[in-house]
Amino acid sequence: MADNIKVTIDNITIDVAPGTTILEAARQIGGEVAPPTMCYYSKLKGSGGKCRTCLVEVSKGSEKDPRPMPKLVASCRTGVMDGMEVKSMTSDKVIDARKGVTEFLLLNHPLDCPVCDQAGECHLQDLSYENGSADTRFEFERRTFEPEDIGPNIQLHMNRCIMCFRCVFTADQLTNTREHGILDRGDHARISTCISKALDNEFIGNVIDVCPVGALTDKTFRFKNRVWFTKPVDAHRDCPTCSGKARLWMRGEEVFRVTARKDEWGEVEEWICNTCRFETKDAKDWVVEGPTKVNRHSVISQGHYAGKVGTAKQPVLIDKVIGKQPKLTFDIHSESEVNKPNIHLSQIEGPAHSDDFNTPG
Amino acid sequence: MKLLLENAHIEGIRYYEAYRKHGGYRSVEKALKMTPDEIVEEVKKSGLRGRGGAGFPTGMKWSFLAKPEGVPRHLVCNADESEPGTFKDRYLMEFLPHLLIEGLIVSSFALGSNATYIYIRGEYAWIPDILEQAIAEAKNNGWLGKNIQNSGFDCEIYVQRGGGAYICGEETALIESLEGKRGNPRIKPPFPAIAGLWMRPTVVNNVETLAAVVPIINMGGEEYGKLGVGRSTGTKLMSACGNLNKPGVYEIPFDLTVEEFIFSDEYCGGIPNGKRLKACIPGGSSVPILPTNLLLKDSKGEARQMNYESLSEGGFATGTMLGSGGFIVLDEDQCVVRHTMSLARFYNHESCGQCSPCREGTGWMYKILKNIEYGKGRKEDIDLLWDIQRRIEGNTICPLGDAAAWPVAAAIRHFRDEFEWHIDHAEEAQTRNFGLAHYADPLPVVTA
Ligand SMILES: Cc1cc2nc3c(=O)[nH]c(=O)nc-3n(C[C@H](O)[C@H](O)[C@H](O)COP(=O)(O)O)c2cc1C
Ligand code: SF4
Ligand code: SF4
Ligand code: FES
């Protein structure tokens, strides 16, 4: 194996294996140095490069060729070189580009979070919270589509789609039949199954989990509850099709939703099958392992589920990144009293009940 | 001196007999006696730069081609020519198809491509027939097929029609389309020279670039390199359109001044109806538009010439680019706002939609420009447009994003008062044009 190489991101130096991308290196450092990603998905071959939220500045190409790169580069698709120096949150150019991309992604996005099942765990919400502005400068009608059922369990709200292509890669790589693709081009392009052909494949439900926004949602959970009123627990069962390792979203004893388990970057750890996801909603069918630890820096983690937001390395980072602090590490409850539980949900044994949410602390 | 169009007007030159009689296929005879590396060396010496728009040195591109053992390599000819204002490749293919085929054979031999593809724009509906006829004639005469001219080299040329998308002119989108997939540009690296068509090493070159290989081999790279100015060597095909007395395709020497090209009778013959020149886009719709004063003289006050360096003198602040040679001329009656809107609509329509800045930004710019053009603009819109184009440029997967941003940026940079007038005089702007203001002659010389 070749020797590790050194890369410095936001003044923090780390050793990584050759062939690592800038993004993966940044994720190894952890915390907020890692650029936001809306299209890259480490488990999907060929993903990334499209949304441009992960742009970073390469201020030094490598030890051998120290010239800076002329343009910002997509960190998810750019490999590191020995001695490379990268600026992510310490570069004003990057912050500006990220603001731009956030604005572009929101242009045609209907701001229908109040009726969107993804709200609370939506990556676009997180991105906007972090990099967006309070007003829109877009004063035109947004493009609109009718919601469409694709298969018995999944609904497509094309209006909300940000064209990350993740679901297309998922359908392509997890299932044997390619029924899912893109029609048209430019801002009129859309995800399609070509004449709404049902996506009835045992693993197709995973497109819901990879979708960063509320464009693909679970019809069996539709409008049943807000994600922040349910408490996630990790559970498993004996499943003949998949690993059976899932996450149950419960309120009281009731299982409202089953999803795959996701890591700190919001990526699925192991794909689950449709039977686990859509048809196994009785708590008795599952062996509950315990409350989920949410350590993603996201709106979802604002004091509701996890003890600590962000990673352990964070205090070091704040001083290295020259006073630049991401908004998502602020405690939202210092600004808002909405749904403030009087106790961290992770400290409650077992599922949380309505009362836990209704008594502000 | 004409190198490409010299014989264009000879009766029957489209067919093999006349073409051969006038010296056709000599370069193949010469090339087959050389080694592939020697041909690449000649092209390097010639200083030929890609005629597809970017102007990348062709010899250098060829020498980057990976040559792994046992893996086929491909040459692909980019005949997608969809840039508004550009129609020189069409002319060449329509009237001198054998010149392209000849260039392709020599280049295929130099690069070791046994299967070479011409990817042609879908709207050029009648041209594939012309090319296929020429290919059949060449084959019948032993210039294509197995063991051509007993050299041991096999070469086939295939013509593939596109579906009519501008983006399929971008080389990696072209490759995807050629493979039968959706024409989305690939994310680079890897570059086509390493992994292109079917992940094999591939060179993509423009029609005119490949045709220019013929005179290079015939006269020698060094002689070819002596023509022209500085790093602009050889000759260039220009397709001139817009308000001109004689629009059309011209082969020009690189030391020709812009003024002579527009006004002399040998070339475009001036502006019709006694109108004055307002502005010009000299290299296809993607390159920055220049007002007359900056077009005819560079920032040092010297006459601008029709070559890569002179046109880009001064950077984007006062210069533009030679691009693909689509020369679009606007007279005093043309409205820059309307013109910019129409380009914005084009890029909005042609964006492949993969990356968010281009997909969303192009549509946004078009909508704002439409508002301004139709009397609904606001003062802030100009700065907003500037902000949008700035955040698209350089942040996208392929250069279409830049190509969409530059025309808007240049229009605002040089014609801001026309935009402001449009906004301030919304009603009047519906009935008359802004006109010339200070853009045209007599020329106030701008010093950067
Ligand atoms: C959006 C877009 C469209 C393009 N269209 C064409 C085209 O129609 N013809 C062409 O030769 N090159 C086109 N190009 C440039 C090609 O990507 C490529 O650079 C060129 O074919 C290389 O050939 P050359 O080195 O001979 O110029 C286009 C590039 C972009 C980004
Ligand atoms: S539906 Fe979701 S996963 Fe699919 S492209 Fe749109 S945003 Fe991405
Ligand atoms: S810049 Fe535009 S055309 Fe090019 S890949 Fe991105 S969306 Fe497609
Ligand atoms: S995450 Fe890198 S471009 Fe989308």
Coordinates of C-alpha atoms in Angstrom, one line a residue, chain B:
Chain B
M1 CA -3.7 32.7 -48.8
K2 CA -6.4 30.0 -48.7
L3 CA -5.5 26.6 -47.3
L4 CA -9.0 25.0 -46.8
L5 CA -11.3 26.7 -49.2
E6 CA -8.9 27.1 -52.1
N7 CA -10.8 24.7 -54.3
A8 CA -14.2 25.2 -52.8
H9 CA -15.7 26.6 -56.1
I10 CA -14.4 24.1 -58.5
E11 CA -17.1 22.3 -60.3
G12 CA -17.8 18.8 -58.9
I13 CA -15.3 19.2 -56.0
R14 CA -17.8 17.5 -53.8
Y15 CA -17.1 14.2 -55.6
Y16 CA -14.0 12.1 -55.5
E17 CA -12.8 12.5 -59.1
A18 CA -12.6 16.3 -59.1
Y19 CA -11.2 16.3 -55.6
R20 CA -8.5 13.8 -56.4
K21 CA -7.7 15.6 -59.6
H22 CA -7.0 18.8 -57.7
G23 CA -4.5 17.2 -55.4
G24 CA -6.9 15.4 -53.0
Y25 CA -5.6 12.6 -50.8
R26 CA -1.9 13.6 -51.3
S27 CA -1.6 14.1 -47.6
V28 CA -2.7 10.5 -46.9
E29 CA -0.1 9.2 -49.3
K30 CA 2.5 11.3 -47.6
A31 CA 1.4 10.5 -44.1
L32 CA 1.3 6.7 -44.6
K33 CA 5.1 6.9 -45.4
M34 CA 5.6 8.6 -42.0
T35 CA 5.3 7.2 -38.5
P36 CA 2.3 8.2 -36.4
D37 CA 4.6 10.0 -34.0
E38 CA 6.1 12.0 -36.9
I39 CA 2.7 13.2 -37.9
V40 CA 1.9 14.3 -34.3
E41 CA 5.2 16.1 -34.4
E42 CA 4.3 17.9 -37.6
V43 CA 1.0 19.0 -36.0
K44 CA 2.8 20.2 -33.0
K45 CA 5.2 22.2 -35.1
S46 CA 2.3 23.8 -37.0
G47 CA 1.1 25.4 -33.8
L48 CA -2.5 24.5 -34.9
R49 CA -5.0 25.4 -32.2
G50 CA -8.4 23.7 -31.9
R51 CA -11.1 25.5 -34.0
G52 CA -14.0 24.3 -31.9
G53 CA -13.9 27.2 -29.6
A54 CA -11.3 26.7 -26.8
G55 CA -8.2 27.1 -29.0
F56 CA -6.3 24.3 -27.3
P57 CA -3.1 23.3 -29.1
T58 CA -4.0 20.2 -31.2
G59 CA -0.6 18.7 -31.2
M60 CA -0.4 18.8 -27.5
K61 CA -3.9 17.3 -27.1
W62 CA -2.8 14.5 -29.4
S63 CA 0.3 13.8 -27.4
F64 CA -1.7 13.4 -24.2
L65 CA -3.6 10.4 -25.7
A66 CA -3.0 7.4 -23.5
K67 CA -1.8 4.3 -25.4
P68 CA -2.3 1.3 -23.1
E69 CA -1.5 -2.1 -24.7
G70 CA -4.4 -3.9 -26.4
V71 CA -7.0 -1.1 -25.8
P72 CA -8.5 0.4 -29.0
R73 CA -8.3 4.2 -29.3
H74 CA -10.7 6.5 -31.1
L75 CA -10.8 9.7 -32.9
V76 CA -14.1 11.6 -32.9
C77 CA -14.9 14.5 -35.1
N78 CA -17.1 17.0 -33.5
A79 CA -19.5 18.2 -36.1
D80 CA -22.2 19.2 -33.7
E81 CA -21.8 22.9 -34.5
S82 CA -24.7 24.4 -32.6
E83 CA -23.3 27.6 -31.3
P84 CA -25.5 30.4 -32.6
G85 CA -23.7 32.3 -35.3
T86 CA -21.4 29.5 -36.2
F87 CA -21.8 27.6 -39.5
K88 CA -18.4 27.2 -40.9
D89 CA -18.2 23.4 -40.4
R90 CA -21.4 23.0 -42.3
Y91 CA -20.0 24.9 -45.2
L92 CA -16.9 22.8 -45.2
M93 CA -18.7 19.5 -45.0
E94 CA -21.3 20.4 -47.5
F95 CA -18.9 21.6 -50.2
L96 CA -15.6 19.9 -49.4
P97 CA -16.6 16.6 -47.7
H98 CA -13.5 14.9 -49.0
L99 CA -11.3 17.4 -47.3
L100 CA -12.7 16.4 -44.0
I101 CA -12.5 12.7 -44.8
E102 CA -8.9 13.1 -45.9
G103 CA -8.0 14.9 -42.7
L104 CA -9.8 12.2 -40.7
I105 CA -7.8 9.4 -42.3
V106 CA -4.4 11.2 -41.6
S107 CA -5.4 11.9 -38.1
S108 CA -6.8 8.5 -37.5
F109 CA -3.5 7.0 -38.6
A110 CA -1.5 9.4 -36.4
L111 CA -3.7 8.5 -33.4
G112 CA -4.1 4.8 -34.1
S113 CA -7.9 5.0 -34.4
N114 CA -9.3 2.1 -36.5
A115 CA -12.9 3.3 -35.9
T116 CA -13.4 7.0 -36.3
Y117 CA -16.7 8.7 -35.7
I118 CA -18.2 11.9 -37.0
Y119 CA -20.9 13.1 -34.6
I120 CA -23.1 15.5 -36.6
R121 CA -25.7 17.9 -35.5
G122 CA -29.2 16.5 -36.0
E123 CA -30.5 19.6 -37.8
Y124 CA -27.9 19.2 -40.5
A125 CA -30.2 16.7 -41.9
W126 CA -28.9 16.6 -45.5
I127 CA -25.2 16.5 -44.7
P128 CA -24.8 12.9 -43.5
D129 CA -25.7 11.8 -47.0
I130 CA -23.0 13.9 -48.5
L131 CA -20.5 12.6 -46.0
E132 CA -21.5 9.0 -46.4
Q133 CA -21.3 9.4 -50.2
A134 CA -17.7 10.7 -49.8
I135 CA -16.8 7.9 -47.4
A136 CA -18.1 5.3 -49.9
E137 CA -16.1 6.9 -52.7
A138 CA -13.0 7.0 -50.5
K139 CA -13.5 3.4 -49.7
N140 CA -14.0 2.4 -53.3
N141 CA -10.7 4.0 -54.0
G142 CA -8.8 2.2 -51.3
W143 CA -8.5 5.2 -48.9
L144 CA -10.7 3.6 -46.2
G145 CA -11.4 0.0 -45.1
K146 CA -8.9 -2.8 -44.5
N147 CA -5.2 -2.2 -45.1
I148 CA -5.6 1.2 -46.8
Q149 CA -3.1 1.7 -49.7
N150 CA -1.3 -1.4 -48.6
S151 CA -0.1 0.3 -45.4
G152 CA -1.4 -2.4 -43.1
F153 CA -3.6 0.2 -41.4
D154 CA -7.3 -0.4 -41.2
C155 CA -9.7 2.6 -40.9
E156 CA -13.4 3.0 -40.9
I157 CA -15.3 6.2 -40.6
Y158 CA -18.9 6.2 -39.2
V159 CA -21.3 9.1 -39.3
Q160 CA -23.6 9.4 -36.3
R161 CA -26.4 12.0 -36.1
G162 CA -27.2 13.8 -32.9
G163 CA -30.6 14.6 -31.6
G164 CA -30.3 18.3 -31.9
A165 CA -28.9 19.4 -28.5
Y166 CA -26.3 22.1 -28.2
I167 CA -24.8 20.4 -25.2
C168 CA -23.9 17.4 -27.2
G169 CA -21.1 19.6 -28.7
E170 CA -19.4 19.5 -25.4
E171 CA -16.9 16.7 -25.9
T172 CA -17.9 14.5 -23.0
A173 CA -21.6 14.9 -23.6
L174 CA -20.9 14.1 -27.2
I175 CA -19.2 10.9 -26.1
E176 CA -22.1 10.0 -23.9
S177 CA -24.5 10.6 -26.7
L178 CA -22.4 8.6 -29.1
E179 CA -22.6 5.7 -26.6
G180 CA -26.3 5.9 -26.8
K181 CA -26.9 7.6 -23.5
R182 CA -28.4 10.9 -22.4
G183 CA -26.1 13.7 -23.5
N184 CA -24.9 14.9 -20.0
P185 CA -21.3 16.1 -19.8
R186 CA -19.1 13.9 -17.7
I187 CA -17.4 15.1 -14.6
K188 CA -13.7 15.4 -15.3
P189 CA -11.3 13.8 -14.5
P190 CA -10.9 11.4 -16.2
F191 CA -10.4 13.3 -19.4
P192 CA -11.2 11.7 -22.8
A193 CA -7.6 11.2 -23.6
I194 CA -7.5 8.6 -20.8
A195 CA -11.0 7.3 -20.7
G196 CA -13.4 8.6 -23.4
L197 CA -15.6 6.7 -25.8
W198 CA -16.5 3.4 -24.1
M199 CA -13.9 4.4 -21.5
R200 CA -11.2 4.0 -24.2
P201 CA -8.6 6.7 -24.9
T202 CA -10.3 9.2 -27.2
V203 CA -9.4 12.5 -29.0
V204 CA -12.3 14.8 -29.9
N205 CA -11.6 17.5 -32.5
N206 CA -13.5 20.0 -34.4
V207 CA -14.3 19.6 -38.2
E208 CA -12.1 22.5 -39.2
T209 CA -9.2 21.4 -36.9
L210 CA -9.2 18.0 -38.6
A211 CA -9.4 19.5 -42.1
A212 CA -6.5 21.7 -41.3
V213 CA -4.3 18.6 -40.8
V214 CA -4.4 18.2 -44.6
P215 CA -2.5 21.4 -45.5
I216 CA -0.2 20.8 -42.5
I217 CA 0.9 17.5 -43.8
N218 CA 1.1 18.7 -47.4
M219 CA 3.2 21.8 -46.7
G220 CA 4.9 20.7 -43.5
G221 CA 4.2 21.8 -40.0
E222 CA 6.9 24.4 -40.0
E223 CA 5.7 26.1 -43.1
Y224 CA 2.1 26.2 -41.8
G225 CA 3.4 27.6 -38.5
K226 CA 4.9 30.5 -40.4
L227 CA 1.5 31.7 -41.5
G228 CA -0.4 33.9 -39.1
V229 CA 0.6 36.0 -36.1
G230 CA 2.1 34.8 -32.9
R231 CA 0.4 31.8 -31.5
S232 CA -2.4 32.1 -34.1
T233 CA -1.1 30.0 -37.0
G234 CA -2.5 29.0 -40.3
T235 CA -5.8 30.4 -41.4
K236 CA -9.3 30.5 -39.9
L237 CA -12.8 30.0 -41.2
M238 CA -15.2 32.7 -40.1
S239 CA -18.9 32.5 -40.5
A240 CA -20.2 36.1 -40.6
C241 CA -23.8 36.9 -40.1
G242 CA -26.1 39.7 -38.9
N243 CA -26.2 43.2 -40.4
L244 CA -23.7 42.7 -43.2
N245 CA -23.8 43.2 -46.9
K246 CA -22.1 39.9 -47.6
P247 CA -22.7 37.4 -44.8
G248 CA -21.1 34.0 -45.4
V249 CA -18.1 31.8 -44.7
Y250 CA -14.6 33.3 -45.3
E251 CA -11.2 31.9 -44.8
I252 CA -9.1 34.7 -43.3
P253 CA -5.4 35.2 -42.6
F254 CA -4.9 36.0 -38.9
D255 CA -3.3 39.4 -39.5
L256 CA -6.6 40.7 -41.0
T257 CA -8.0 43.7 -39.0
V258 CA -11.5 43.5 -37.7
E259 CA -12.3 46.7 -39.6
E260 CA -11.1 45.3 -42.9
F261 CA -13.1 42.1 -42.3
I262 CA -16.3 44.0 -41.7
F263 CA -15.9 46.8 -44.2
S264 CA -13.8 45.6 -47.1
D265 CA -15.4 44.3 -50.3
E266 CA -13.2 41.3 -50.2
Y267 CA -14.9 40.2 -47.1
C268 CA -18.2 41.3 -45.5
G269 CA -18.6 44.5 -47.6
G270 CA -19.8 46.7 -44.8
I271 CA -23.2 47.4 -43.1
P272 CA -26.3 47.5 -45.4
N273 CA -28.5 50.6 -45.9
G274 CA -25.8 53.0 -44.7
K275 CA -26.3 52.0 -41.1
R276 CA -23.6 52.3 -38.6
L277 CA -21.9 49.5 -36.7
K278 CA -23.0 49.2 -33.0
A279 CA -21.6 46.0 -31.7
C280 CA -20.3 42.6 -32.6
I281 CA -19.8 39.2 -31.1
P282 CA -16.8 37.9 -33.0
G283 CA -16.6 34.3 -31.9
G284 CA -20.0 32.7 -31.6
S285 CA -22.7 33.5 -29.1
S286 CA -20.8 32.5 -26.0
V287 CA -18.0 35.1 -26.3
P288 CA -18.4 38.6 -24.9
I289 CA -20.1 41.2 -27.1
L290 CA -18.0 44.3 -27.8
P291 CA -19.2 47.8 -28.7
T292 CA -17.6 49.2 -31.9
N293 CA -15.0 51.4 -30.2
L294 CA -13.6 48.4 -28.3
L295 CA -14.0 46.1 -31.2
L296 CA -12.0 48.0 -33.8
K297 CA -9.2 49.1 -31.5
D298 CA -7.7 47.3 -28.5
S299 CA -6.9 48.9 -25.2
K300 CA -3.6 50.1 -26.4
G301 CA -5.3 51.9 -29.3
E302 CA -4.0 49.5 -31.9
A303 CA -6.2 48.1 -34.6
R304 CA -7.7 44.8 -33.5
Q305 CA -6.9 41.8 -35.6
M306 CA -8.8 38.7 -36.2
N307 CA -6.7 36.3 -34.1
Y308 CA -6.7 34.6 -30.7
E309 CA -4.4 37.1 -29.0
S310 CA -5.6 40.4 -30.5
L311 CA -9.3 39.7 -29.9
S312 CA -8.7 38.7 -26.3
E313 CA -6.3 41.7 -25.6
G314 CA -7.4 43.5 -22.5
G315 CA -9.1 40.4 -20.9
F316 CA -12.8 40.6 -20.5
A317 CA -12.7 44.2 -19.4
T318 CA -12.1 45.4 -22.9
G319 CA -11.6 42.3 -25.0
T320 CA -13.4 39.2 -26.1
M321 CA -12.4 35.9 -27.8
L322 CA -12.1 34.3 -31.2
G323 CA -14.1 31.3 -30.0
S324 CA -15.5 29.2 -32.8
G325 CA -15.5 32.1 -35.4
G326 CA -19.2 32.8 -35.4
F327 CA -19.0 36.5 -36.3
I328 CA -22.3 38.3 -35.4
V329 CA -22.7 41.9 -36.3
L330 CA -25.3 44.3 -34.9
D331 CA -26.0 47.6 -36.5
E332 CA -27.4 50.8 -34.9
D333 CA -31.0 49.5 -35.1
Q334 CA -30.4 46.5 -32.9
C335 CA -31.3 46.4 -29.3
V336 CA -28.7 44.9 -27.0
V337 CA -31.3 44.0 -24.3
R338 CA -33.4 42.1 -26.7
H339 CA -30.3 40.4 -28.1
T340 CA -29.1 39.4 -24.7
M341 CA -32.5 38.1 -23.8
S342 CA -32.5 35.9 -26.9
L343 CA -29.1 34.4 -26.0
A344 CA -30.2 33.8 -22.4
R345 CA -33.3 32.0 -23.7
F346 CA -31.0 29.8 -25.8
Y347 CA -28.8 28.8 -22.9
N348 CA -31.7 28.3 -20.7
H349 CA -33.2 25.9 -23.3
E350 CA -29.9 24.1 -23.9
S351 CA -28.7 23.6 -20.3
C352 CA -28.6 19.9 -19.6
G353 CA -29.8 20.5 -16.1
Q354 CA -27.2 18.5 -14.2
C355 CA -25.7 21.2 -12.1
S356 CA -27.7 23.6 -10.1
P357 CA -26.0 26.9 -11.0
C358 CA -26.5 26.4 -14.7
R359 CA -29.9 24.7 -14.5
E360 CA -31.5 27.3 -12.3
G361 CA -29.4 30.3 -13.1
T362 CA -29.9 30.3 -16.8
G363 CA -33.7 30.3 -16.4
W364 CA -33.6 33.1 -13.8
M365 CA -31.5 35.3 -16.1
Y366 CA -33.8 34.7 -19.0
K367 CA -36.9 35.6 -16.9
I368 CA -35.3 38.9 -15.7
L369 CA -34.1 39.9 -19.1
K370 CA -37.6 39.2 -20.5
N371 CA -39.0 41.5 -17.9
I372 CA -36.6 44.3 -18.8
E373 CA -37.2 43.8 -22.5
Y374 CA -41.0 44.0 -22.1
G375 CA -41.0 47.0 -19.8
K376 CA -41.3 45.4 -16.5
G377 CA -37.7 45.7 -15.3
R378 CA -36.5 47.3 -12.1
K379 CA -33.3 49.1 -11.4
E380 CA -32.1 46.4 -9.1
D381 CA -32.4 43.8 -11.8
I382 CA -29.2 44.9 -13.5
D383 CA -27.2 44.2 -10.3
L384 CA -29.1 41.0 -9.7
L385 CA -28.3 39.8 -13.2
W386 CA -24.6 40.6 -12.6
D387 CA -24.8 38.6 -9.3
I388 CA -26.4 35.6 -10.9
Q389 CA -23.9 35.4 -13.8
R390 CA -21.0 35.8 -11.4
R391 CA -22.3 32.8 -9.3
I392 CA -22.7 30.6 -12.3
E393 CA -19.4 31.3 -13.9
G394 CA -16.7 28.9 -13.0
N395 CA -18.9 26.9 -10.6
T396 CA -20.4 24.4 -13.1
I397 CA -19.5 21.0 -14.5
C398 CA -19.0 22.1 -18.1
P399 CA -18.3 25.4 -19.8
L400 CA -21.9 25.9 -20.9
G401 CA -22.3 27.6 -17.6
D402 CA -19.6 30.1 -18.5
A403 CA -21.0 30.4 -22.0
A404 CA -24.3 31.4 -20.5
A405 CA -22.8 33.8 -18.0
W406 CA -20.4 35.7 -20.3
P407 CA -22.8 37.2 -22.8
V408 CA -24.9 38.6 -20.0
A409 CA -21.8 39.9 -18.2
A410 CA -20.4 41.6 -21.3
A411 CA -23.7 43.2 -22.2
I412 CA -24.0 44.7 -18.7
R413 CA -20.4 45.7 -18.7
H414 CA -20.5 47.6 -21.9
F415 CA -24.1 48.5 -22.4
R416 CA -25.3 49.3 -18.9
D417 CA -26.8 52.6 -19.9
E418 CA -28.9 50.9 -22.5
F419 CA -30.3 48.5 -19.8
E420 CA -31.0 51.5 -17.6
W421 CA -32.7 53.4 -20.3
H422 CA -34.9 50.4 -21.0
I423 CA -35.9 50.3 -17.4
D424 CA -36.4 54.0 -16.9
H425 CA -38.3 54.5 -20.2
A426 CA -40.2 51.3 -20.2
E427 CA -42.9 52.5 -22.5
E428 CA -40.7 54.3 -24.9
A429 CA -38.5 51.3 -25.1
Q430 CA -41.4 49.3 -26.6
T431 CA -41.6 51.7 -29.5
R432 CA -38.0 52.6 -30.3
N433 CA -34.5 51.4 -29.8
F434 CA -31.8 53.0 -27.7
G435 CA -29.6 53.5 -30.7
L436 CA -25.9 54.1 -30.7
A437 CA -25.1 56.5 -27.9
H438 CA -21.4 56.6 -27.5
Y439 CA -20.6 53.1 -28.7
A440 CA -20.0 53.8 -32.3
D441 CA -17.7 55.9 -34.4
P442 CA -16.2 58.4 -34.0
L443 CA -14.3 56.3 -31.7
P444 CA -13.5 57.4 -28.2
V445 CA -10.4 55.4 -27.5
V446 CA -10.7 53.6 -24.3
T447 CA -7.6 53.1 -22.2
A448 CA -7.8 50.4 -19.6

